[in-house]
Tab-separated table of C-alpha atoms and ligand atoms in Angstrom:
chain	number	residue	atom	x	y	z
A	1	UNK	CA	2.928	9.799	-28.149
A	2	UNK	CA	6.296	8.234	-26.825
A	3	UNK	CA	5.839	5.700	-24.777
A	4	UNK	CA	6.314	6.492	-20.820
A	5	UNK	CA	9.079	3.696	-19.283
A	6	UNK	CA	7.900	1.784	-16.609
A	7	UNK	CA	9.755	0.274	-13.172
A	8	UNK	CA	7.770	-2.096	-11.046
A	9	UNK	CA	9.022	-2.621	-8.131
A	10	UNK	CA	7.624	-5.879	-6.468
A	11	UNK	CA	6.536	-7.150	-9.888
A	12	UNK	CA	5.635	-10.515	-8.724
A	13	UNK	CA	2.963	-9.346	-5.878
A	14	UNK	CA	-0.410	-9.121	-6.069
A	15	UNK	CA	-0.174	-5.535	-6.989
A	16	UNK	CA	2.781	-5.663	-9.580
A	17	UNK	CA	0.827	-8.353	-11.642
A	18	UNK	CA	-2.021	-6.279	-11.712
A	19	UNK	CA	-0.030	-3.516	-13.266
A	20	UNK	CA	1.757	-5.457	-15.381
A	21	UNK	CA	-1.908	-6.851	-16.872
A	22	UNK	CA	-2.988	-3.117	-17.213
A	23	UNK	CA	0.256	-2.192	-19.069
A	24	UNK	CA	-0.273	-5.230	-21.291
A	25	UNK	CA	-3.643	-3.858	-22.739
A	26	UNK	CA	-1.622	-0.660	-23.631
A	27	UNK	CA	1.738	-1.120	-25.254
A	28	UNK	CA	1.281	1.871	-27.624
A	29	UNK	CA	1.766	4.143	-23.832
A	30	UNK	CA	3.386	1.834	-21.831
A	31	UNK	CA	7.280	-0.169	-22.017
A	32	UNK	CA	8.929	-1.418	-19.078
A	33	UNK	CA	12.089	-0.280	-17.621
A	34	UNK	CA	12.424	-2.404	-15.019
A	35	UNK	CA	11.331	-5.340	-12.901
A	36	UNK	CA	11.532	-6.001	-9.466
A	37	UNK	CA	11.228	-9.341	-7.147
A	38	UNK	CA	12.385	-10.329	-3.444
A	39	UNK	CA	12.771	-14.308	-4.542
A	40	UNK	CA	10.438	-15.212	-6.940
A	41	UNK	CA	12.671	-15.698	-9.709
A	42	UNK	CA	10.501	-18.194	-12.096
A	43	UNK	CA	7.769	-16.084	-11.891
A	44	UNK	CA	10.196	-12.899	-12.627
A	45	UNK	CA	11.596	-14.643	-15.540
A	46	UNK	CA	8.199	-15.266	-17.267
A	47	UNK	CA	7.640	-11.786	-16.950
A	48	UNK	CA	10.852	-10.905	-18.381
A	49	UNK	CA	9.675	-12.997	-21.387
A	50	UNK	CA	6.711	-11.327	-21.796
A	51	UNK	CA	7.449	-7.578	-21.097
A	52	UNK	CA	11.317	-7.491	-21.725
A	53	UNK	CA	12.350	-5.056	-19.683
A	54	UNK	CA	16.238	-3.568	-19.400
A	55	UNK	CA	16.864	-4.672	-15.864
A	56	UNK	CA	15.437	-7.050	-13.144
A	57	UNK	CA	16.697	-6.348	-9.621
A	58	UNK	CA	16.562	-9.509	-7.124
A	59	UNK	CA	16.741	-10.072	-3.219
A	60	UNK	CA	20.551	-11.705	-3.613
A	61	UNK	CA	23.138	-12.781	-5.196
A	62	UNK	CA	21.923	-16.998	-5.471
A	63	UNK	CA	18.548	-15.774	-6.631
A	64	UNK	CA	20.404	-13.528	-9.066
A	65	UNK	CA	22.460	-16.733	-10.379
A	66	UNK	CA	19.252	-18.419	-10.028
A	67	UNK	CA	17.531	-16.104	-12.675
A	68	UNK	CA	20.319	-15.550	-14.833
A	69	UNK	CA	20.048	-19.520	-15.825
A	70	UNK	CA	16.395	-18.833	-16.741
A	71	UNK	CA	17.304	-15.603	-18.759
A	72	UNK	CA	19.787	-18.046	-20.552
A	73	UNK	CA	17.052	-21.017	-21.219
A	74	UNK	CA	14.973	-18.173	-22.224
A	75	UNK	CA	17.740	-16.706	-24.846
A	76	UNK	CA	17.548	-13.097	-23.294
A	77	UNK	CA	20.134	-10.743	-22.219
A	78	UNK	CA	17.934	-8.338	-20.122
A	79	UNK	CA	20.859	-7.359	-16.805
A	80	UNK	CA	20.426	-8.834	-13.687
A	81	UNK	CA	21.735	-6.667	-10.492
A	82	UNK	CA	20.653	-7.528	-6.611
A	83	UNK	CA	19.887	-5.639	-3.402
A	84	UNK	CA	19.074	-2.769	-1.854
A	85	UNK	CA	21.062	-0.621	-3.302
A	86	UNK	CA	20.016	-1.771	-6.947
A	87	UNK	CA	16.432	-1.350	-6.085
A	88	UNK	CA	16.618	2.727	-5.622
A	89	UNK	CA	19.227	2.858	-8.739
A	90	UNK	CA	16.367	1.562	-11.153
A	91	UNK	CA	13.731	3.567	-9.187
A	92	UNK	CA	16.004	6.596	-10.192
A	93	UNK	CA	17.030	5.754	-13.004
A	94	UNK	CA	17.071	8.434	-15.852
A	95	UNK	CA	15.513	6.206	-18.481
A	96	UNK	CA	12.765	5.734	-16.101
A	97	UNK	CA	9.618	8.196	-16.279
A	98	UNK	CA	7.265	6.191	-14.032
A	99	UNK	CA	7.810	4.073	-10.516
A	100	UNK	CA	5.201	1.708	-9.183
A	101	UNK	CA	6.342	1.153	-5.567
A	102	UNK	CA	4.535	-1.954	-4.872
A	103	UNK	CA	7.148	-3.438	-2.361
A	104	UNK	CA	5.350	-4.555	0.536
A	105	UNK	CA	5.980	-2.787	3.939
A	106	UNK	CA	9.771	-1.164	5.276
A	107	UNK	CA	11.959	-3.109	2.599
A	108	UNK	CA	10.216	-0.913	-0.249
A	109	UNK	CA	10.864	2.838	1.680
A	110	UNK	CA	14.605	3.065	0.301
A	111	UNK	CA	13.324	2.638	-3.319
A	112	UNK	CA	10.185	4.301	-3.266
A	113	UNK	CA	12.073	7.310	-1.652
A	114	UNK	CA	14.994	7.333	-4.318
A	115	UNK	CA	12.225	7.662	-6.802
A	116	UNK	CA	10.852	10.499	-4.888
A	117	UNK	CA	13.800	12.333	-4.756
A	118	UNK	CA	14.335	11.831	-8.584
A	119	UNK	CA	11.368	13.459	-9.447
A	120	UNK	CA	9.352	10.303	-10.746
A	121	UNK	CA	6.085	9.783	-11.066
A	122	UNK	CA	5.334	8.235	-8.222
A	123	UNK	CA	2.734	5.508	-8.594
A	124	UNK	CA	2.159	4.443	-4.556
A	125	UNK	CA	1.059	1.227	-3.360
A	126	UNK	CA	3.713	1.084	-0.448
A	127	UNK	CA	1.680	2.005	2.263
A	128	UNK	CA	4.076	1.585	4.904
A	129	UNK	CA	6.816	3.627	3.314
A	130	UNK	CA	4.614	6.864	3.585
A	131	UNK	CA	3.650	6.140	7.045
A	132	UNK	CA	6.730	5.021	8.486
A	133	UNK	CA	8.758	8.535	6.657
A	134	UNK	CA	5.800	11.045	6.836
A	135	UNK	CA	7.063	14.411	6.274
A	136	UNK	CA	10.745	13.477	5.227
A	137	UNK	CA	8.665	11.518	2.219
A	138	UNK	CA	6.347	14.696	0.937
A	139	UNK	CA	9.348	16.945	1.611
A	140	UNK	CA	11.107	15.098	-0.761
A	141	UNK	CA	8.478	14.758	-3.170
A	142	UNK	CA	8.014	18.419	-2.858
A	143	UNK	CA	11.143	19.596	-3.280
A	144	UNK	CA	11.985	17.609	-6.264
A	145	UNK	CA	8.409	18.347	-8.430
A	146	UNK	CA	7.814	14.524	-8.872
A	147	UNK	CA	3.909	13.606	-9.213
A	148	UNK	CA	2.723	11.655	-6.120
A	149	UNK	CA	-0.422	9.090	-7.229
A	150	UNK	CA	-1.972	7.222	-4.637
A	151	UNK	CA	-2.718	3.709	-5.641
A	152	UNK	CA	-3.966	2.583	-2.399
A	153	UNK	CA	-7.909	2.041	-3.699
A	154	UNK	CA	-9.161	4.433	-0.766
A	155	UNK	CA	-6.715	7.211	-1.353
A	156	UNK	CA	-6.967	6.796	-5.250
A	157	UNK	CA	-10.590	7.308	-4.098
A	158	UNK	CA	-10.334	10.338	-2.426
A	159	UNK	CA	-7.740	11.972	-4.616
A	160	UNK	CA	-10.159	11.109	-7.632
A	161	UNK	CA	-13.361	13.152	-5.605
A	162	UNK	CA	-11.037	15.917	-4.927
A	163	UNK	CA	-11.173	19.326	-7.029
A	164	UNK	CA	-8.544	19.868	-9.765
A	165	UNK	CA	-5.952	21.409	-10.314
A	166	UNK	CA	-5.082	18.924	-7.219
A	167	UNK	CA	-3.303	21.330	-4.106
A	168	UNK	CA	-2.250	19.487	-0.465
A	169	UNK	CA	-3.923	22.730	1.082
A	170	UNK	CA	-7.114	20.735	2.712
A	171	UNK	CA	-8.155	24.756	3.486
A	172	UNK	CA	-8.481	25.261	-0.180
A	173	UNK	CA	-10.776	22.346	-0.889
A	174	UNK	CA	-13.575	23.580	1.911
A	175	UNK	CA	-12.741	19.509	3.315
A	176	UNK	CA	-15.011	19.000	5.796
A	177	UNK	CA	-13.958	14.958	6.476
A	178	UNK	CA	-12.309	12.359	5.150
A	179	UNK	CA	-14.375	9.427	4.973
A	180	UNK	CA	-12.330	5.900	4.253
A	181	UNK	CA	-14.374	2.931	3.452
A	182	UNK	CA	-13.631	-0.457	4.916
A	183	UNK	CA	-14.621	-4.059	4.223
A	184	UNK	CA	-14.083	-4.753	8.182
A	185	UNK	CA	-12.561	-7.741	6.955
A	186	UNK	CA	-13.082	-11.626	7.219
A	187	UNK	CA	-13.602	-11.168	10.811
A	188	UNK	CA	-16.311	-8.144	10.878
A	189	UNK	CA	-18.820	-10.676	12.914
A	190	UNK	CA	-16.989	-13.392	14.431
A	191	UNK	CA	-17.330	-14.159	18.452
A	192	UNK	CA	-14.361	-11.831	19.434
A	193	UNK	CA	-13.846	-14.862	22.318
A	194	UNK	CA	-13.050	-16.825	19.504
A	195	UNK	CA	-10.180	-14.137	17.796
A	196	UNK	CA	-7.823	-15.856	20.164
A	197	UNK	CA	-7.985	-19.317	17.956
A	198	UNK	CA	-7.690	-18.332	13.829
A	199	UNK	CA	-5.174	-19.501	11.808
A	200	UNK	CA	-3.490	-17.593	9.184
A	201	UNK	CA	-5.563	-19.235	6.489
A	202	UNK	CA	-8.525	-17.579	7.916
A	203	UNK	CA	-6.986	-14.304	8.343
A	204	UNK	CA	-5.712	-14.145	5.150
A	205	UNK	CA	-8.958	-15.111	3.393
A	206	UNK	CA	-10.377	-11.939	2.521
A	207	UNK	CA	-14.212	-11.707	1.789
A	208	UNK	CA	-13.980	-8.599	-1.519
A	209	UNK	CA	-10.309	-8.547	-2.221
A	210	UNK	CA	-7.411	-10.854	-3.280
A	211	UNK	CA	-3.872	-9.446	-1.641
A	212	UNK	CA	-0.727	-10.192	-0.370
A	213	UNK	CA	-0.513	-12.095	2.570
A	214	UNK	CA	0.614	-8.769	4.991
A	215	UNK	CA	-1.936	-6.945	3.698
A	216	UNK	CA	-4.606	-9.571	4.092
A	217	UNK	CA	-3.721	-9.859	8.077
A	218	UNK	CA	-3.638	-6.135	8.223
A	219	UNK	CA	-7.245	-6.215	6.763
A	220	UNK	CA	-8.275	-8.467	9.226
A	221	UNK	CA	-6.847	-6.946	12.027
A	222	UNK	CA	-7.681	-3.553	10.712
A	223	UNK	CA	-4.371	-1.980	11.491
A	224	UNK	CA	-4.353	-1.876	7.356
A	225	UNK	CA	-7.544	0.926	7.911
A	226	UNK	CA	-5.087	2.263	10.629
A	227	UNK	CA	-2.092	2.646	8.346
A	228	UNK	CA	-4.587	4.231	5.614
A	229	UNK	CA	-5.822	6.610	8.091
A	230	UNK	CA	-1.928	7.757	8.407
A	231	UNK	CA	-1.117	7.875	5.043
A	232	UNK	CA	-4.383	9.887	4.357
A	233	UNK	CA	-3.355	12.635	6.724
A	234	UNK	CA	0.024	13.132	4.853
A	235	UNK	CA	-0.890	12.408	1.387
A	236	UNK	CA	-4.032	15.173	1.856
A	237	UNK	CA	-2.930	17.442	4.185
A	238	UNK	CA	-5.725	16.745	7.007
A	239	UNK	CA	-5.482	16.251	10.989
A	240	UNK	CA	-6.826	12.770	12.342
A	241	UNK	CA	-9.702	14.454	13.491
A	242	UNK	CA	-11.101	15.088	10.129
A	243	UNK	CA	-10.499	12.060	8.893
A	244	UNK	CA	-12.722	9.263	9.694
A	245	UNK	CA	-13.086	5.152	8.661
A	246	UNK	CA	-16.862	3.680	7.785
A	247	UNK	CA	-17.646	0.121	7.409
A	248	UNK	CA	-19.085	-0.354	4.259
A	249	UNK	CA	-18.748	-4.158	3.987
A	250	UNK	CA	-19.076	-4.376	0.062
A	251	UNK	CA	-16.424	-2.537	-0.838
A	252	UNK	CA	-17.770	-0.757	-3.604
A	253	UNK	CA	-17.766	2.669	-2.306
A	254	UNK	CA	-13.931	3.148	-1.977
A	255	UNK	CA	-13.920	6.382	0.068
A	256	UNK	CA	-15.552	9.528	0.236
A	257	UNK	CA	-14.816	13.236	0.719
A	258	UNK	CA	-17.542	14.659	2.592
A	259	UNK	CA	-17.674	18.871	1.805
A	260	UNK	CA	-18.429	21.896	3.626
A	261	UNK	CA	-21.192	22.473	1.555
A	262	UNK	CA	-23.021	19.238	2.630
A	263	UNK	CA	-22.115	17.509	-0.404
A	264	UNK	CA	-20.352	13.887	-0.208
A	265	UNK	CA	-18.248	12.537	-3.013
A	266	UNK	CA	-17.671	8.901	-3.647
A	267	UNK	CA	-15.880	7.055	-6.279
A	268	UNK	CA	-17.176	3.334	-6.862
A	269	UNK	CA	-16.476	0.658	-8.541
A	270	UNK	CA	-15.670	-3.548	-8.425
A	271	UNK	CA	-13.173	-3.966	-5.784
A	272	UNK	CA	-10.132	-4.817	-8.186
A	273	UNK	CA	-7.033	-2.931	-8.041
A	274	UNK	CA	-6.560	-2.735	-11.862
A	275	UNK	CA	-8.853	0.352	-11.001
A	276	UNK	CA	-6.630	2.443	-8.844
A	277	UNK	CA	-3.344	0.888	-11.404
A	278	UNK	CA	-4.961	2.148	-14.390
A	279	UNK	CA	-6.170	5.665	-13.211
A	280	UNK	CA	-2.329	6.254	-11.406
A	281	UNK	CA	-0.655	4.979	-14.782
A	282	UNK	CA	-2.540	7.048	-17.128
A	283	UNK	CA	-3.476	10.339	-15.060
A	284	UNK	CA	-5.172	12.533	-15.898
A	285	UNK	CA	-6.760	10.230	-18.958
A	286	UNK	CA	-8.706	7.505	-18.323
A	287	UNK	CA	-7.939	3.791	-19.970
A	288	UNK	CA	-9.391	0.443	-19.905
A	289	UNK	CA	-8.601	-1.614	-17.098
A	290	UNK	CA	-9.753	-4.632	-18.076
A	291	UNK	CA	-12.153	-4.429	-15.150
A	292	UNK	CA	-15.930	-5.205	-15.272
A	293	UNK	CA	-18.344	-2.192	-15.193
A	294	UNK	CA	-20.270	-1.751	-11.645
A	295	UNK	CA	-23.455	-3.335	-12.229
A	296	UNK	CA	-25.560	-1.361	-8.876
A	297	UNK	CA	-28.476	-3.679	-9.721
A	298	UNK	CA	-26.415	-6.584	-9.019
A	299	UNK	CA	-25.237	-5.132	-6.045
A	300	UNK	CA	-28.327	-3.878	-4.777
A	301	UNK	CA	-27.382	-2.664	-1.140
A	302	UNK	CA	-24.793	-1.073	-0.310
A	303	UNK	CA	-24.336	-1.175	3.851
A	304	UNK	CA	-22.479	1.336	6.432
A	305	UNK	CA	-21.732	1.347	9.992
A	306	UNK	CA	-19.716	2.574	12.640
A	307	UNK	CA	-16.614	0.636	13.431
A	308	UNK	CA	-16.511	-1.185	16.657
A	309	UNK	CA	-13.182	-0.132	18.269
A	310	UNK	CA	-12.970	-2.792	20.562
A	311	UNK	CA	-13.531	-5.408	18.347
A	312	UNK	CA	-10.560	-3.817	16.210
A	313	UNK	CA	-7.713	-2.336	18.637
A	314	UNK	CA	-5.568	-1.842	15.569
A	315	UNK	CA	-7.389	0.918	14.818
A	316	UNK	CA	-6.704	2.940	17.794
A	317	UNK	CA	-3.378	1.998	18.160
A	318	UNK	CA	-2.857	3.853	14.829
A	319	UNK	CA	-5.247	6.564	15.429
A	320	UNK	CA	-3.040	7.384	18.638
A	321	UNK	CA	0.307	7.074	16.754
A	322	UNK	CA	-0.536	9.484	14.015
A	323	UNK	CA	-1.936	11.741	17.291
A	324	UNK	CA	1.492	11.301	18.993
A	325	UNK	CA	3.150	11.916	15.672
A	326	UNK	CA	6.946	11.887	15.512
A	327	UNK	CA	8.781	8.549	15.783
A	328	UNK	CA	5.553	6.904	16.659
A	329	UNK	CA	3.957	6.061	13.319
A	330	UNK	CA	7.205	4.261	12.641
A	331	UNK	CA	6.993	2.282	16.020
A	332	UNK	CA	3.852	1.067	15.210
A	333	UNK	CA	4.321	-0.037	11.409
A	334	UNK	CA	7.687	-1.857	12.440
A	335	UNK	CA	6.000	-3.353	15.504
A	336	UNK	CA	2.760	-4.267	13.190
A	337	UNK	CA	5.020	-5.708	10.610
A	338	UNK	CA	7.273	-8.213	13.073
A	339	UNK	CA	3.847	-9.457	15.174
A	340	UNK	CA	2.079	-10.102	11.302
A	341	UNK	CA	4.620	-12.510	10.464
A	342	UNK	CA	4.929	-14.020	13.924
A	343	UNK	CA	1.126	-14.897	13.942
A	344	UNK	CA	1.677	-15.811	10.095
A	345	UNK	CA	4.531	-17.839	11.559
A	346	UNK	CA	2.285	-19.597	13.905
A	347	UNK	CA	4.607	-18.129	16.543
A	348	UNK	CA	1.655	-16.135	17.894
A	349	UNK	CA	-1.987	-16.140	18.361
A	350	UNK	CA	-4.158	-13.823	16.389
A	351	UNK	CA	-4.920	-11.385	19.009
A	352	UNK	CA	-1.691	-11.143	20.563
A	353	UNK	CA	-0.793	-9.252	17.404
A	354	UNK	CA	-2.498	-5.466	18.934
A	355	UNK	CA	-1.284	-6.771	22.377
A	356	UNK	CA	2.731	-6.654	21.365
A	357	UNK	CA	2.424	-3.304	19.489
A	358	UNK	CA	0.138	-1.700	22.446
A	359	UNK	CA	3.424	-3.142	24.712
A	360	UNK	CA	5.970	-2.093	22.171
A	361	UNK	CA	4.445	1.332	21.856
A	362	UNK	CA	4.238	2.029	25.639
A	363	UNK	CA	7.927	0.752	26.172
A	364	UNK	CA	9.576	2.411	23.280
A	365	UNK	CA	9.912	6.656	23.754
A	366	UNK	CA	9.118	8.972	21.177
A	367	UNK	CA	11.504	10.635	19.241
A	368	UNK	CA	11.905	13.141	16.574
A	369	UNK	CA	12.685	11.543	12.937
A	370	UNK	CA	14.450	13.809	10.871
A	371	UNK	CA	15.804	12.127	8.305
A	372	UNK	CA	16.339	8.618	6.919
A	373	UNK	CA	19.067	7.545	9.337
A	374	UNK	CA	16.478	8.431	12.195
A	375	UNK	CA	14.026	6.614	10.705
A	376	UNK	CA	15.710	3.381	9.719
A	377	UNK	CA	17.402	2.996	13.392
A	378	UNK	CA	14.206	3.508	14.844
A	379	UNK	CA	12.712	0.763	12.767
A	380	UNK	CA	15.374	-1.435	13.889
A	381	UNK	CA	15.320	-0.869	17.149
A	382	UNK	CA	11.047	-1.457	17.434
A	383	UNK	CA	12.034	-4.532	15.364
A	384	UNK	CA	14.743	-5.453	18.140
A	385	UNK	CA	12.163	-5.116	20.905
A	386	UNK	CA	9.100	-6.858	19.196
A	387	UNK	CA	11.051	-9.943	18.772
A	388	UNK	CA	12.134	-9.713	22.270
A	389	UNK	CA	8.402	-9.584	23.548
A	390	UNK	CA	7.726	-12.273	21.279
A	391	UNK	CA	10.193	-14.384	22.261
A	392	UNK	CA	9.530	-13.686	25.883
B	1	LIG	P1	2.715	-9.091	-2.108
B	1	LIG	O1	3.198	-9.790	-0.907
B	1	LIG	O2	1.768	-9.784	-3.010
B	1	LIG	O3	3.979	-8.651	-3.000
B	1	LIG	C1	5.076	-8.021	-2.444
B	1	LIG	C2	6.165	-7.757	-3.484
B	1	LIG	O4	7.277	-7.167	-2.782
B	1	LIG	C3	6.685	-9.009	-4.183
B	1	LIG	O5	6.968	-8.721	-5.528
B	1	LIG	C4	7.987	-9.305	-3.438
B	1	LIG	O6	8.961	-9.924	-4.253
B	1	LIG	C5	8.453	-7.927	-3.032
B	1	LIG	N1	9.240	-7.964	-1.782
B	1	LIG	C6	8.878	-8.537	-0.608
B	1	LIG	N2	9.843	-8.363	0.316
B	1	LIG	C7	10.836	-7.674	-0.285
B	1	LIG	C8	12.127	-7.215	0.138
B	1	LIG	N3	12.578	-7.424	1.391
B	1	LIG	N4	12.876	-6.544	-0.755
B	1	LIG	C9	12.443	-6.335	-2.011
B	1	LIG	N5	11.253	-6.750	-2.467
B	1	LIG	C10	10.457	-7.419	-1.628
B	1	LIG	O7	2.105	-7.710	-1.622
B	1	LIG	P2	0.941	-6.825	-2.289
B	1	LIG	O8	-0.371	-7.282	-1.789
B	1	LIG	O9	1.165	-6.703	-3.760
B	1	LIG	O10	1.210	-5.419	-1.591
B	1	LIG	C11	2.274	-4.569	-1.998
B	1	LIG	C12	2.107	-3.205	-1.360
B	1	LIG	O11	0.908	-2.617	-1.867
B	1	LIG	C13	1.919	-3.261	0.166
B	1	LIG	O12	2.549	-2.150	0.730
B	1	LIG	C14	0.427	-3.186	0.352
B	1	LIG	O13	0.073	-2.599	1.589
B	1	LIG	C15	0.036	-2.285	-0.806
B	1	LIG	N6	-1.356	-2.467	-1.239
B	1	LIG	C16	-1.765	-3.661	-1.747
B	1	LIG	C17	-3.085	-3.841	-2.145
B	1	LIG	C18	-3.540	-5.151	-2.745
B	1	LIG	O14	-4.699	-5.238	-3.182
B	1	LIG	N7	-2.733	-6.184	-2.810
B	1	LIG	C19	-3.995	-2.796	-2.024
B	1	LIG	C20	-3.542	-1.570	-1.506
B	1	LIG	C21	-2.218	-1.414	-1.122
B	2	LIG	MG1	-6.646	0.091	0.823
């Protein structure tokens, strides 16, 4: 079997380690192409050590001097090119058959798009890039015949409990709903009076899952359920009415499709995201993930419950964007993203996070977002206006 060639975009995040230890365990299917990192560069060269890929793309030119005096120490020649631009040239890259976008939030759409449009396998952990582009992201995916693999562990979930040969017609799966599982996060119980006061430590401290630090807020304030509930509808093909979010604080259901038939499919597992990695890199085989079996007698209860809307205003917020539809999904994950590193920042409280995108999202109007250039101003100009309210 040749060996498929790898690019890993955001290699030195949570979810481009992970991938990198499931293509370890499987160098006989697996070589890396290329390696990806905003400013991590020591970390980036030890990887470049181990997995030798043909090209590492940084955030800019100092951290590409930077790592080029590491390469040297290190005696290897692998090319060095920075910036945007370089980012969707190795996610389209001929000599590259698979793309894990694991950039985290708008910085990673350009890439993860190129790669679309080249007809890659698309491995998707970029959230944000599918719910800020929508339909201009499956159009191009479409169009082009490249193999879209959700990595998310809720959509890999789903997409693993629906019927093959896999179709986006919902209709000819007899879907009745949607169900996505969620921890509820580290602050599923706390005294909402007391939201007002947690620091980003606290937020970030997830009770099942180890993440990037976005992520981790977005868990906490659920807007991360909210953006899933987004990129469900366009990665299945199903209205926000059919899909629906359960808290299932163990986080070993990862989602279920619920049938017309009565019948409910789940997928479970340990929450690790070697899981989701493994099954997207290997499709339709299975492989070892280095993961440790599910041990249900060691679990012993699993728990489910409605969510509490109130408690977790995120939720709506996204819920009513992917209702709106149009430029509004890309309001709120630009709006989400600014107020998550303003609290992270300790520019802003904790709950003031749903507060600026409820005010951003009633200020900004709705527009139609046909292609990237649409999409990219209106991202900038939410951007624009969050800081403004924040800085108010
Ligand atoms: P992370 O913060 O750990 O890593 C982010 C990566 O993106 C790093 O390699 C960083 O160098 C790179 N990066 C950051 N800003 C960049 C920029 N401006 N330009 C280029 N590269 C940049 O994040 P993560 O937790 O690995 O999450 C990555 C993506 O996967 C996110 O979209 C997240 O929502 C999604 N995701 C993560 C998990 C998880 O368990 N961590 C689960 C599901 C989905
Ligand atoms: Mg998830």
């Amino acid at each position: 079997m040749e060996r498929q060639r790898v690019c890993v975009l955001g290699s030195t995040g949570s979810i481009g380690v992970s991938t990198l230890d499931v293509i370890a365990r499987h160098q006989d299917r697996y070589e890396v192409f290329a390696l990806t990192a905003h400013s991590q560069v020591h970390k980036l060269a030890d990887q470049c050590e181990q997995f030798r890929p043909e090209v590492v793309v940084v955030g800019s030119a100092a951290a590409a001097s930077e790592l080029q005096l590491l390469l040297t120490e290190k005696k290897l020649s692998t090319e060095i090119a920075y910036g945007p631009a370089a980012l969707c040239a190795v996610a389209s890259a001929s000599r590259c058959d698979v793309v894990m976008a694991a950039i985290v939030g708008a910085a990673g759409l350009p890439a993860s798009l190129a790669a679309a449009i080249a007809g890659k396998k698309v491995l998707l952990a970029n959230k944000e890039a599918l719910v800020m582009s929508g339909q201009l992201f499956i159009d191009a995916i479409e169009k082009s015949g490249a193999v879209l693999l959700p990595i998310d562990s809720e959509h890999n979930a789903i997409f693993q409990c629906l019927p093959r040969p896999y179709s986006r017609r919902p209709s000819a799966h007899g879907i009745h709903k949607i169900i996505l599982t969620a921890s509820g996060g580290p602050f599923l119980h706390r005294d909402i009076a007391t939201l007002d006061h947690v620091t980003p430590a606290e937020a970030v401290a997830h009770p099942n899952w180890v993440m990037g630090r976005k992520i981790s807020v977005d868990s906490a304030t659920m807007m991360n359920k909210g953006l899933e509930v987004i990129e469900a509808h366009w990665l299945f093909a199903t209205p926000a009415e059919q899909i629906e979010v359960l808290i299932h604080p163990q986080s070993v259901i990862h989602s279920m499709v619920s049938y017309q038939d009565g019948s409910v499919l789940a997928q479970l597992g340990n929450p690790d995201m070697r899981t989701p990695i493994a099954y997207g890199l290997a499709y339709p085989d299975r492989i070892d993930s280095g993961v440790v079996p599910l041990d249900l007698a060691k679990v012993m209860q699993l728990d489910f419950h409605a969510p509490d809307f109130s408690r977790f205003p995120c939720l709506s917020l996204a819920y009513s964007a992917l209702k709106t539809g149009r430029s509004a999904p890309t309001i709120l994950n630009a709006s989400n993203e600014v107020a998550v590193q303003a609290f992270l920042d300790g520019k802003i409280g904790f709950r003031m996070i749903d507060r600026i995108i409820a005010r951003v999202m009633d200020r900004l109007p709705i527009s139609a977002v046909p292609d990237m250039g649409a999409i990219l101003d209106c991202d900038l100009e939410t951007r624009a206006l969050t800081n403004e309210i924040i800085s108010a």
